[in-house]
Short mmCIF file of C-alpha atoms and ligand atoms in Angstrom, two decimals:
data_model
loop_
_atom_site.label_atom_id
_atom_site.label_comp_id
_atom_site.label_asym_id
_atom_site.label_seq_id
_atom_site.Cartn_x
_atom_site.Cartn_y
_atom_site.Cartn_z
CA UNK A 214 24.08 11.57 -31.36
CA UNK A 215 21.52 11.43 -28.60
CA UNK A 216 22.32 12.36 -25.06
CA UNK A 217 19.53 12.76 -22.56
CA UNK A 218 19.68 14.65 -19.30
CA UNK A 219 16.96 14.32 -16.73
CA UNK A 220 17.42 17.03 -14.12
CA UNK A 221 15.57 17.15 -10.81
CA UNK A 222 12.40 15.78 -12.36
CA UNK A 223 9.25 15.45 -10.23
CA UNK A 224 5.85 14.16 -11.25
CA UNK A 225 2.77 15.11 -9.30
CA UNK A 226 -0.48 13.84 -10.82
CA UNK A 227 -3.68 15.92 -10.74
CA UNK A 228 -4.96 13.93 -7.75
CA UNK A 229 -1.83 15.12 -5.86
CA UNK A 230 -0.15 11.72 -6.00
CA UNK A 231 3.59 12.29 -6.34
CA UNK A 232 4.82 9.45 -8.54
CA UNK A 233 8.42 10.59 -9.11
CA UNK A 234 10.76 12.49 -6.78
CA UNK A 235 13.87 14.39 -7.91
CA UNK A 236 14.88 12.04 -10.74
CA UNK A 237 18.39 12.76 -12.05
CA UNK A 238 20.11 10.87 -14.85
CA UNK A 239 22.60 11.60 -17.62
CA UNK A 240 22.14 9.11 -20.44
CA UNK A 241 25.15 8.85 -22.73
CA UNK A 242 24.90 8.58 -26.48
CA UNK A 243 24.19 4.96 -27.44
CA UNK A 244 23.56 3.82 -23.89
CA UNK A 245 20.89 1.26 -22.97
CA UNK A 246 19.40 2.30 -19.63
CA UNK A 247 16.95 0.00 -17.85
CA UNK A 248 14.56 1.47 -15.27
CA UNK A 249 13.61 -1.34 -12.90
CA UNK A 250 11.52 -1.62 -9.76
CA UNK A 251 8.28 -3.09 -8.46
CA UNK A 252 4.90 -2.16 -9.87
CA UNK A 253 3.89 1.41 -9.01
CA UNK A 254 7.42 2.71 -8.33
CA UNK A 255 7.22 5.37 -11.06
CA UNK A 256 9.08 3.76 -13.98
CA UNK A 257 6.39 4.21 -16.64
CA UNK A 258 5.64 7.71 -15.43
CA UNK A 259 9.31 8.60 -15.91
CA UNK A 260 9.41 7.05 -19.38
CA UNK A 261 6.18 8.77 -20.37
CA UNK A 262 7.57 12.13 -19.23
CA UNK A 263 10.62 11.55 -21.44
CA UNK A 264 8.30 10.68 -24.35
CA UNK A 265 6.21 13.78 -23.66
CA UNK A 266 3.06 11.75 -22.96
CA UNK A 267 2.96 13.14 -19.42
CA UNK A 268 3.79 16.69 -18.34
CA UNK A 269 6.91 17.18 -16.24
CA UNK A 270 5.74 18.83 -12.99
CA UNK A 271 9.16 20.16 -12.00
CA UNK A 272 12.66 19.86 -13.43
CA UNK A 273 14.19 19.81 -16.87
CA UNK A 274 14.67 17.38 -19.74
CA UNK A 275 17.46 17.97 -22.25
CA UNK A 276 18.09 16.16 -25.54
CA UNK A 277 21.56 16.84 -26.90
CA UNK A 278 21.76 19.90 -24.71
CA UNK A 279 18.46 21.36 -25.91
CA UNK A 280 15.68 21.91 -23.40
CA UNK A 281 12.71 19.80 -24.55
CA UNK A 282 10.74 19.90 -21.28
CA UNK A 283 7.80 21.56 -23.04
CA UNK A 284 8.26 20.09 -26.53
CA UNK A 285 5.25 18.12 -27.82
CA UNK A 286 5.82 14.37 -28.23
CA UNK A 287 5.77 14.42 -32.02
CA UNK A 288 8.67 16.87 -32.11
CA UNK A 289 10.91 14.98 -29.68
CA UNK A 290 12.40 12.56 -32.19
CA UNK A 291 11.76 9.57 -29.95
CA UNK A 292 9.92 6.32 -30.63
CA UNK A 293 8.10 4.28 -28.02
CA UNK A 294 7.50 0.52 -28.13
CA UNK A 295 4.54 -0.47 -26.00
CA UNK A 296 3.74 -3.63 -24.07
CA UNK A 297 0.56 -4.29 -26.11
CA UNK A 298 2.33 -3.62 -29.46
CA UNK A 299 -0.44 -1.17 -30.54
CA UNK A 300 -0.53 -2.52 -34.13
CA UNK A 301 -3.34 -1.74 -36.57
CA UNK A 302 -5.23 -5.00 -37.13
CA UNK A 303 -6.63 -4.12 -40.55
CA UNK A 304 -3.25 -3.18 -42.01
CA UNK A 305 -0.56 -5.50 -43.31
CA UNK A 306 2.77 -5.72 -41.53
CA UNK A 307 4.27 -3.60 -44.30
CA UNK A 308 1.61 -0.93 -43.84
CA UNK A 309 1.99 -1.00 -40.08
CA UNK A 310 5.73 -0.46 -40.36
CA UNK A 311 5.33 2.25 -43.01
CA UNK A 312 2.51 4.03 -41.16
CA UNK A 313 4.38 6.87 -39.46
CA UNK A 314 6.36 7.63 -42.63
CA UNK A 315 3.22 7.58 -44.79
CA UNK A 316 1.63 10.01 -42.35
CA UNK A 317 4.65 12.26 -42.72
CA UNK A 318 4.18 12.00 -46.50
CA UNK A 319 7.68 10.75 -47.15
CA UNK A 320 8.63 9.68 -50.68
CA UNK A 321 7.16 6.16 -51.25
CA UNK A 322 10.49 4.94 -52.64
CA UNK A 323 12.26 6.04 -49.47
CA UNK A 324 9.55 4.45 -47.33
CA UNK A 325 9.90 1.20 -49.25
CA UNK A 326 13.65 1.11 -48.68
CA UNK A 327 13.32 1.88 -44.97
CA UNK A 328 10.63 -0.74 -44.38
CA UNK A 329 12.60 -3.42 -46.23
CA UNK A 330 15.76 -2.56 -44.31
CA UNK A 331 13.96 -2.72 -40.95
CA UNK A 332 12.23 -5.99 -41.93
CA UNK A 333 15.61 -7.44 -42.83
CA UNK A 334 17.13 -6.48 -39.47
CA UNK A 335 14.18 -8.04 -37.65
CA UNK A 336 13.76 -11.16 -39.80
CA UNK A 337 10.30 -10.09 -40.95
CA UNK A 338 10.92 -9.98 -44.71
CA UNK A 339 8.66 -12.95 -45.45
CA UNK A 340 5.86 -11.64 -43.22
CA UNK A 341 5.29 -8.24 -44.79
CA UNK A 342 2.03 -9.10 -46.58
CA UNK A 343 0.43 -10.71 -43.54
CA UNK A 344 -1.93 -9.15 -41.01
CA UNK A 345 -0.90 -8.88 -37.33
CA UNK A 346 -3.41 -11.62 -36.37
CA UNK A 347 -1.44 -14.11 -38.50
CA UNK A 348 1.76 -13.49 -36.52
CA UNK A 349 2.98 -14.91 -33.22
CA UNK A 350 3.36 -12.66 -30.16
CA UNK A 351 7.10 -12.50 -30.66
CA UNK A 352 6.75 -11.51 -34.32
CA UNK A 353 4.20 -8.82 -33.43
CA UNK A 354 6.63 -7.40 -30.92
CA UNK A 355 9.23 -7.24 -33.68
CA UNK A 356 6.80 -5.38 -35.93
CA UNK A 357 6.29 -2.88 -33.13
CA UNK A 358 10.06 -2.42 -32.97
CA UNK A 359 10.21 -2.19 -36.78
CA UNK A 360 7.77 0.66 -36.69
CA UNK A 361 10.18 2.53 -34.46
CA UNK A 362 13.29 1.65 -36.46
CA UNK A 363 11.96 3.04 -39.76
CA UNK A 364 11.62 6.43 -38.11
CA UNK A 365 15.30 6.43 -37.19
CA UNK A 366 14.59 8.22 -33.93
CA UNK A 367 17.22 9.71 -31.66
CA UNK A 368 15.93 7.75 -28.68
CA UNK A 369 14.05 4.45 -28.36
CA UNK A 370 11.70 4.05 -25.41
CA UNK A 371 10.50 0.60 -24.36
CA UNK A 372 7.65 0.14 -21.88
CA UNK A 373 7.68 -3.47 -20.61
CA UNK A 374 7.90 -4.75 -24.22
CA UNK A 375 8.27 -8.42 -23.27
CA UNK A 376 5.64 -8.84 -20.60
CA UNK A 377 3.05 -10.35 -22.95
CA UNK A 378 5.43 -13.06 -24.17
CA UNK A 379 5.97 -16.49 -22.66
CA UNK A 380 9.23 -17.22 -20.85
CA UNK A 381 11.03 -18.80 -23.80
CA UNK A 382 10.09 -16.05 -26.23
CA UNK A 383 11.03 -13.44 -23.66
CA UNK A 384 14.57 -14.78 -23.59
CA UNK A 385 14.81 -14.86 -27.39
CA UNK A 386 13.30 -11.38 -27.85
CA UNK A 387 15.59 -10.01 -25.15
CA UNK A 388 18.57 -11.21 -27.16
CA UNK A 389 17.09 -9.59 -30.27
CA UNK A 390 16.76 -6.28 -28.50
CA UNK A 391 20.39 -6.52 -27.42
CA UNK A 392 21.49 -7.24 -31.00
CA UNK A 393 19.32 -4.42 -32.25
CA UNK A 394 20.90 -2.08 -29.74
CA UNK A 395 24.39 -3.08 -30.88
CA UNK A 396 23.48 -2.79 -34.53
CA UNK A 397 21.75 0.57 -34.33
CA UNK A 398 24.02 2.00 -31.63
CA UNK A 399 20.93 3.86 -30.47
CA UNK A 400 20.20 5.47 -27.14
CA UNK A 401 17.53 3.41 -25.39
CA UNK A 402 15.45 3.71 -22.25
CA UNK A 403 13.79 0.49 -21.21
CA UNK A 404 11.25 -0.07 -18.43
CA UNK A 405 10.68 -3.41 -16.73
CA UNK A 406 9.72 -4.85 -13.34
CA UNK A 407 11.86 -7.91 -14.10
CA UNK A 408 15.30 -7.86 -12.53
CA UNK A 409 16.58 -10.55 -14.93
CA UNK A 410 15.77 -8.32 -17.92
CA UNK A 411 17.54 -5.45 -16.22
CA UNK A 412 20.67 -7.49 -15.46
CA UNK A 413 20.89 -9.03 -18.94
CA UNK A 414 20.09 -5.95 -21.05
CA UNK A 415 21.34 -2.84 -19.34
CA UNK A 416 24.53 -0.88 -19.80
CA UNK A 417 23.34 0.81 -16.63
CA UNK A 418 20.37 0.11 -14.38
CA UNK A 419 18.28 2.68 -12.54
CA UNK A 420 16.61 0.90 -9.63
CA UNK A 421 13.55 2.69 -8.24
CA UNK A 422 11.27 2.32 -5.25
CA UNK A 423 8.24 4.43 -4.38
CA UNK A 424 9.14 7.21 -6.81
CA UNK A 425 12.75 7.52 -5.64
CA UNK A 426 15.90 6.40 -7.44
CA UNK A 427 17.68 3.96 -5.13
CA UNK A 428 20.80 3.31 -7.19
CA UNK A 429 22.22 3.92 -10.66
CA UNK A 430 25.01 1.69 -11.88
CA UNK A 431 26.13 -1.19 -14.06
CA UNK A 432 24.38 -4.53 -13.49
CA UNK A 433 27.48 -5.81 -11.70
CA UNK A 434 27.63 -2.78 -9.41
CA UNK A 435 24.01 -3.24 -8.34
CA UNK A 436 24.51 -6.96 -7.84
CA UNK A 437 27.87 -6.76 -6.08
CA UNK A 438 27.60 -3.53 -4.13
CA UNK A 439 23.93 -2.65 -3.59
CA UNK A 440 23.46 0.76 -1.96
CA UNK A 441 20.78 -0.37 0.45
CA UNK A 442 18.54 -3.24 1.54
CA UNK A 443 15.94 -2.45 -1.12
CA UNK A 444 18.40 -2.84 -4.03
CA UNK A 445 20.04 -5.84 -2.36
CA UNK A 446 16.70 -7.66 -2.12
CA UNK A 447 15.33 -6.57 -5.50
CA UNK A 448 18.35 -7.44 -7.67
CA UNK A 449 19.30 -11.12 -7.65
CA UNK A 450 17.12 -14.23 -7.73
CA UNK A 451 16.35 -15.88 -5.39
CA UNK A 452 16.64 -12.76 -3.23
CA UNK A 453 19.45 -12.14 -0.78
CA UNK A 454 19.03 -13.66 2.69
CA UNK A 455 18.86 -11.05 5.46
CA UNK A 456 19.61 -11.72 9.12
CA UNK A 457 19.42 -9.60 12.26
CA UNK A 458 22.82 -9.77 13.95
CA UNK A 459 24.92 -7.90 16.49
CA UNK A 460 28.59 -7.09 15.91
CA UNK A 461 30.32 -8.14 19.11
CA UNK A 462 33.80 -9.44 19.98
CA UNK A 463 34.77 -9.45 16.32
CA UNK A 464 31.91 -11.73 15.34
CA UNK A 465 28.34 -11.45 14.20
CA UNK A 466 25.95 -12.91 16.73
CA UNK A 467 22.51 -13.82 15.43
CA UNK A 468 19.60 -15.65 16.96
CA UNK A 469 21.11 -19.06 17.67
CA UNK A 470 24.07 -18.72 15.32
CA UNK A 471 27.41 -16.96 15.08
CA UNK A 472 29.33 -15.85 12.00
CA UNK A 473 33.11 -15.46 11.91
CA UNK A 474 34.53 -12.40 10.14
CA UNK A 475 37.73 -11.70 8.24
CA UNK A 476 39.99 -8.87 9.39
CA UNK A 477 38.81 -6.73 6.48
CA UNK A 478 35.17 -7.29 7.44
CA UNK A 479 35.92 -6.41 11.07
CA UNK A 480 37.55 -3.19 9.88
CA UNK A 481 34.49 -2.33 7.80
CA UNK A 482 32.29 -2.77 10.86
CA UNK A 483 34.60 -0.95 13.28
CA UNK A 484 32.06 1.82 13.91
CA UNK A 485 29.34 -0.69 14.83
CA UNK A 486 30.75 -2.39 17.90
CA UNK A 487 27.90 -3.71 20.08
CA UNK A 488 25.30 -2.59 17.55
CA UNK A 489 22.64 -4.47 15.66
CA UNK A 490 23.02 -4.57 11.88
CA UNK A 491 21.53 -6.53 8.99
CA UNK A 492 23.71 -9.22 7.45
CA UNK A 493 22.95 -10.01 3.80
CA UNK A 494 24.10 -13.20 2.08
CA UNK A 495 23.15 -14.19 -1.46
CA UNK A 496 21.93 -17.80 -1.82
CA UNK A 497 24.70 -18.40 -4.38
CA UNK A 498 27.35 -17.22 -1.89
CA UNK A 499 26.53 -20.06 0.50
CA UNK A 500 28.67 -23.19 0.17
CA UNK A 501 28.64 -26.58 1.80
CA UNK A 502 31.24 -27.11 4.52
CA UNK A 503 31.59 -24.88 7.54
CA UNK A 504 30.25 -24.33 11.01
CA UNK A 505 26.77 -22.93 10.30
CA UNK A 506 24.04 -25.52 10.73
CA UNK A 507 20.96 -25.42 8.50
CA UNK A 508 17.96 -27.65 9.06
CA UNK A 509 16.57 -28.36 5.59
CA UNK A 510 12.89 -28.22 4.76
CA UNK A 511 12.99 -28.25 0.98
CA UNK A 512 15.35 -29.30 -1.80
CA UNK A 513 14.64 -28.01 -5.33
CA UNK A 514 16.88 -29.42 -8.06
CA UNK A 515 17.42 -26.88 -10.83
CA UNK A 516 19.88 -28.90 -12.91
CA UNK A 517 23.29 -27.27 -12.47
CA UNK A 518 22.49 -26.47 -8.85
CA UNK A 519 19.99 -27.03 -6.10
CA UNK A 520 17.99 -24.53 -4.14
CA UNK A 521 17.87 -25.62 -0.53
CA UNK A 522 15.55 -23.86 1.92
CA UNK A 523 15.89 -24.31 5.64
CA UNK A 524 16.28 -22.73 9.05
CA UNK A 525 19.48 -21.64 10.76
CA UNK A 526 19.79 -21.20 14.55
CA UNK A 527 16.52 -20.09 16.15
CA UNK A 528 14.18 -20.22 13.20
CA UNK A 529 16.07 -17.89 10.83
CA UNK A 530 14.86 -18.64 7.28
CA UNK A 531 17.70 -19.26 4.84
CA UNK A 532 17.91 -20.19 1.14
CA UNK A 533 21.09 -21.57 -0.36
CA UNK A 534 21.91 -22.26 -4.01
CA UNK A 535 24.24 -25.22 -3.72
CA UNK A 536 26.37 -26.64 -6.51
CA UNK A 537 25.22 -29.80 -8.20
CA UNK A 538 22.32 -32.14 -7.60
CA UNK A 539 21.84 -32.56 -3.85
CA UNK A 540 19.14 -34.81 -2.41
CA UNK A 541 18.51 -33.48 1.08
CA UNK A 542 15.34 -34.48 2.85
CA UNK A 543 13.11 -32.55 5.18
CA UNK A 544 14.85 -32.49 8.59
CA UNK A 545 18.40 -33.13 7.33
CA UNK A 546 21.01 -30.87 8.92
CA UNK A 547 23.74 -29.53 6.65
CA UNK A 548 26.75 -27.41 7.46
CA UNK A 549 27.54 -24.35 5.39
CA UNK A 550 29.59 -21.17 5.30
CA UNK A 551 29.16 -17.72 3.75
CA UNK A 552 31.60 -16.74 1.00
CA UNK A 553 30.59 -13.14 0.63
CA UNK A 554 28.74 -10.96 3.12
CA UNK A 555 26.90 -7.66 2.82
CA UNK A 556 26.32 -5.39 5.81
CA UNK A 557 23.53 -2.86 6.20
CA UNK A 558 22.77 -0.22 8.81
CA UNK A 559 19.60 -1.25 10.56
CA UNK A 560 18.18 2.27 10.85
CA UNK A 561 19.07 3.83 7.50
CA UNK A 562 19.04 0.47 5.59
CA UNK A 563 22.12 1.76 3.73
CA UNK A 564 25.10 -0.47 2.98
CA UNK A 565 27.98 -0.28 5.43
CA UNK A 566 31.12 -0.01 3.37
CA UNK A 567 34.78 0.20 4.15
CA UNK A 568 35.89 3.66 5.16
CA UNK A 569 32.32 4.95 5.48
CA UNK A 570 30.64 5.85 8.71
P1 LIG B 23 5.30 1.65 -12.61
O1 LIG B 23 5.50 1.94 -14.05
O2 LIG B 23 6.59 1.60 -11.86
O3 LIG B 23 4.44 0.47 -12.34
P2 LIG B 23 3.72 4.07 -12.62
O4 LIG B 23 4.66 5.09 -13.12
O5 LIG B 23 2.72 3.52 -13.57
O6 LIG B 23 4.55 2.90 -11.93
O7 LIG B 23 2.91 4.64 -11.36
C1 LIG B 23 3.55 5.32 -10.31
C2 LIG B 23 2.51 5.85 -9.33
O8 LIG B 23 1.73 6.85 -9.97
C3 LIG B 23 1.52 4.81 -8.84
O9 LIG B 23 1.23 5.08 -7.51
C4 LIG B 23 0.32 5.03 -9.72
O10 LIG B 23 -0.86 4.64 -9.07
C5 LIG B 23 0.35 6.54 -9.93
N1 LIG B 23 -0.24 6.92 -11.23
C6 LIG B 23 0.10 6.47 -12.46
N2 LIG B 23 -0.63 7.07 -13.41
C7 LIG B 23 -1.46 7.94 -12.77
C8 LIG B 23 -2.46 8.88 -13.21
N3 LIG B 23 -2.74 9.03 -14.50
N4 LIG B 23 -3.11 9.59 -12.27
C9 LIG B 23 -2.81 9.45 -10.96
N5 LIG B 23 -1.88 8.61 -10.48
C10 LIG B 23 -1.22 7.86 -11.37
#
């Protein structure tokens, strides 16, 4: 069992920089939570406060109901996997994995069993006598995870564990972490700036910007119903297109283009008659056929689909992920329509949803 509760947590560094504002989160037993956001948004600070490597300036941290806000890191029963692996170069893989247990003076027979079991889970059995320098980046990352597994901690903490790996290895290691999570059923907190990692790994995502939590939810919730323009633009690749439009006469009027709305969409926007809003459309929600004209300036074939960049109306930049292998040339005009639309209040940047004012 390992439930974590972060309650009204603030972090103010000694130089008076406030890195985290009123962070609240209840992590369920066995849940994999991914903290995601751009560099400097406060993800690592939050993770380090959970680990006990940074003081919590205000607020409370509970582990299984027990207040551990002031508990030293070594007594928190958590294990952290770092971006740079932090392996000891002069020790073998076996010794690296056994290190924390040796320090705790556990019975060597027990240590042996635990190291072999972790090596088995991670496919490192044949590497145990090697030194870290003889291993690939991906294998070293697995050793770093192995070192955590042998300790059987209540909570695993990951700080950008894949950022030193190349793209292919990142994908493979990501899948290993998922399998590991399933196999161990452990509570995990995982920090990354990469929205793809967040979408593929998380049970729930916490999306942050400038020290503030913007939205907490499942990957699908953040993708489908982003709370605000920040989450809408950060989650999803390529990012959502955003247009300045006015809701008038049951339509959205933009600069040099007009978008028809369904009755349900009109109802959602009923409080915005005559007002300017932001219209968001994901590139993958744009399809060929329709009344919107796009003047193409680039055509990138990705295999299954093609990313087409162009301008709509009076110079509104637009990116569309079209099905199949299109071969549009610079200057071609194509006609498209929007399958799903997102609406945002221009002043608050919050999503405009049905039944909300
Ligand atoms: P992220 O992990 O999202 O990249 P961090 O948590 O590392 O962000 O940093 C959040 C903010 O706190 C940044 O503005 C950063 O400059 C600041 N910060 C991080 N560590 C310290 C520190 N030790 N002292 C002062 N400010 C810090």
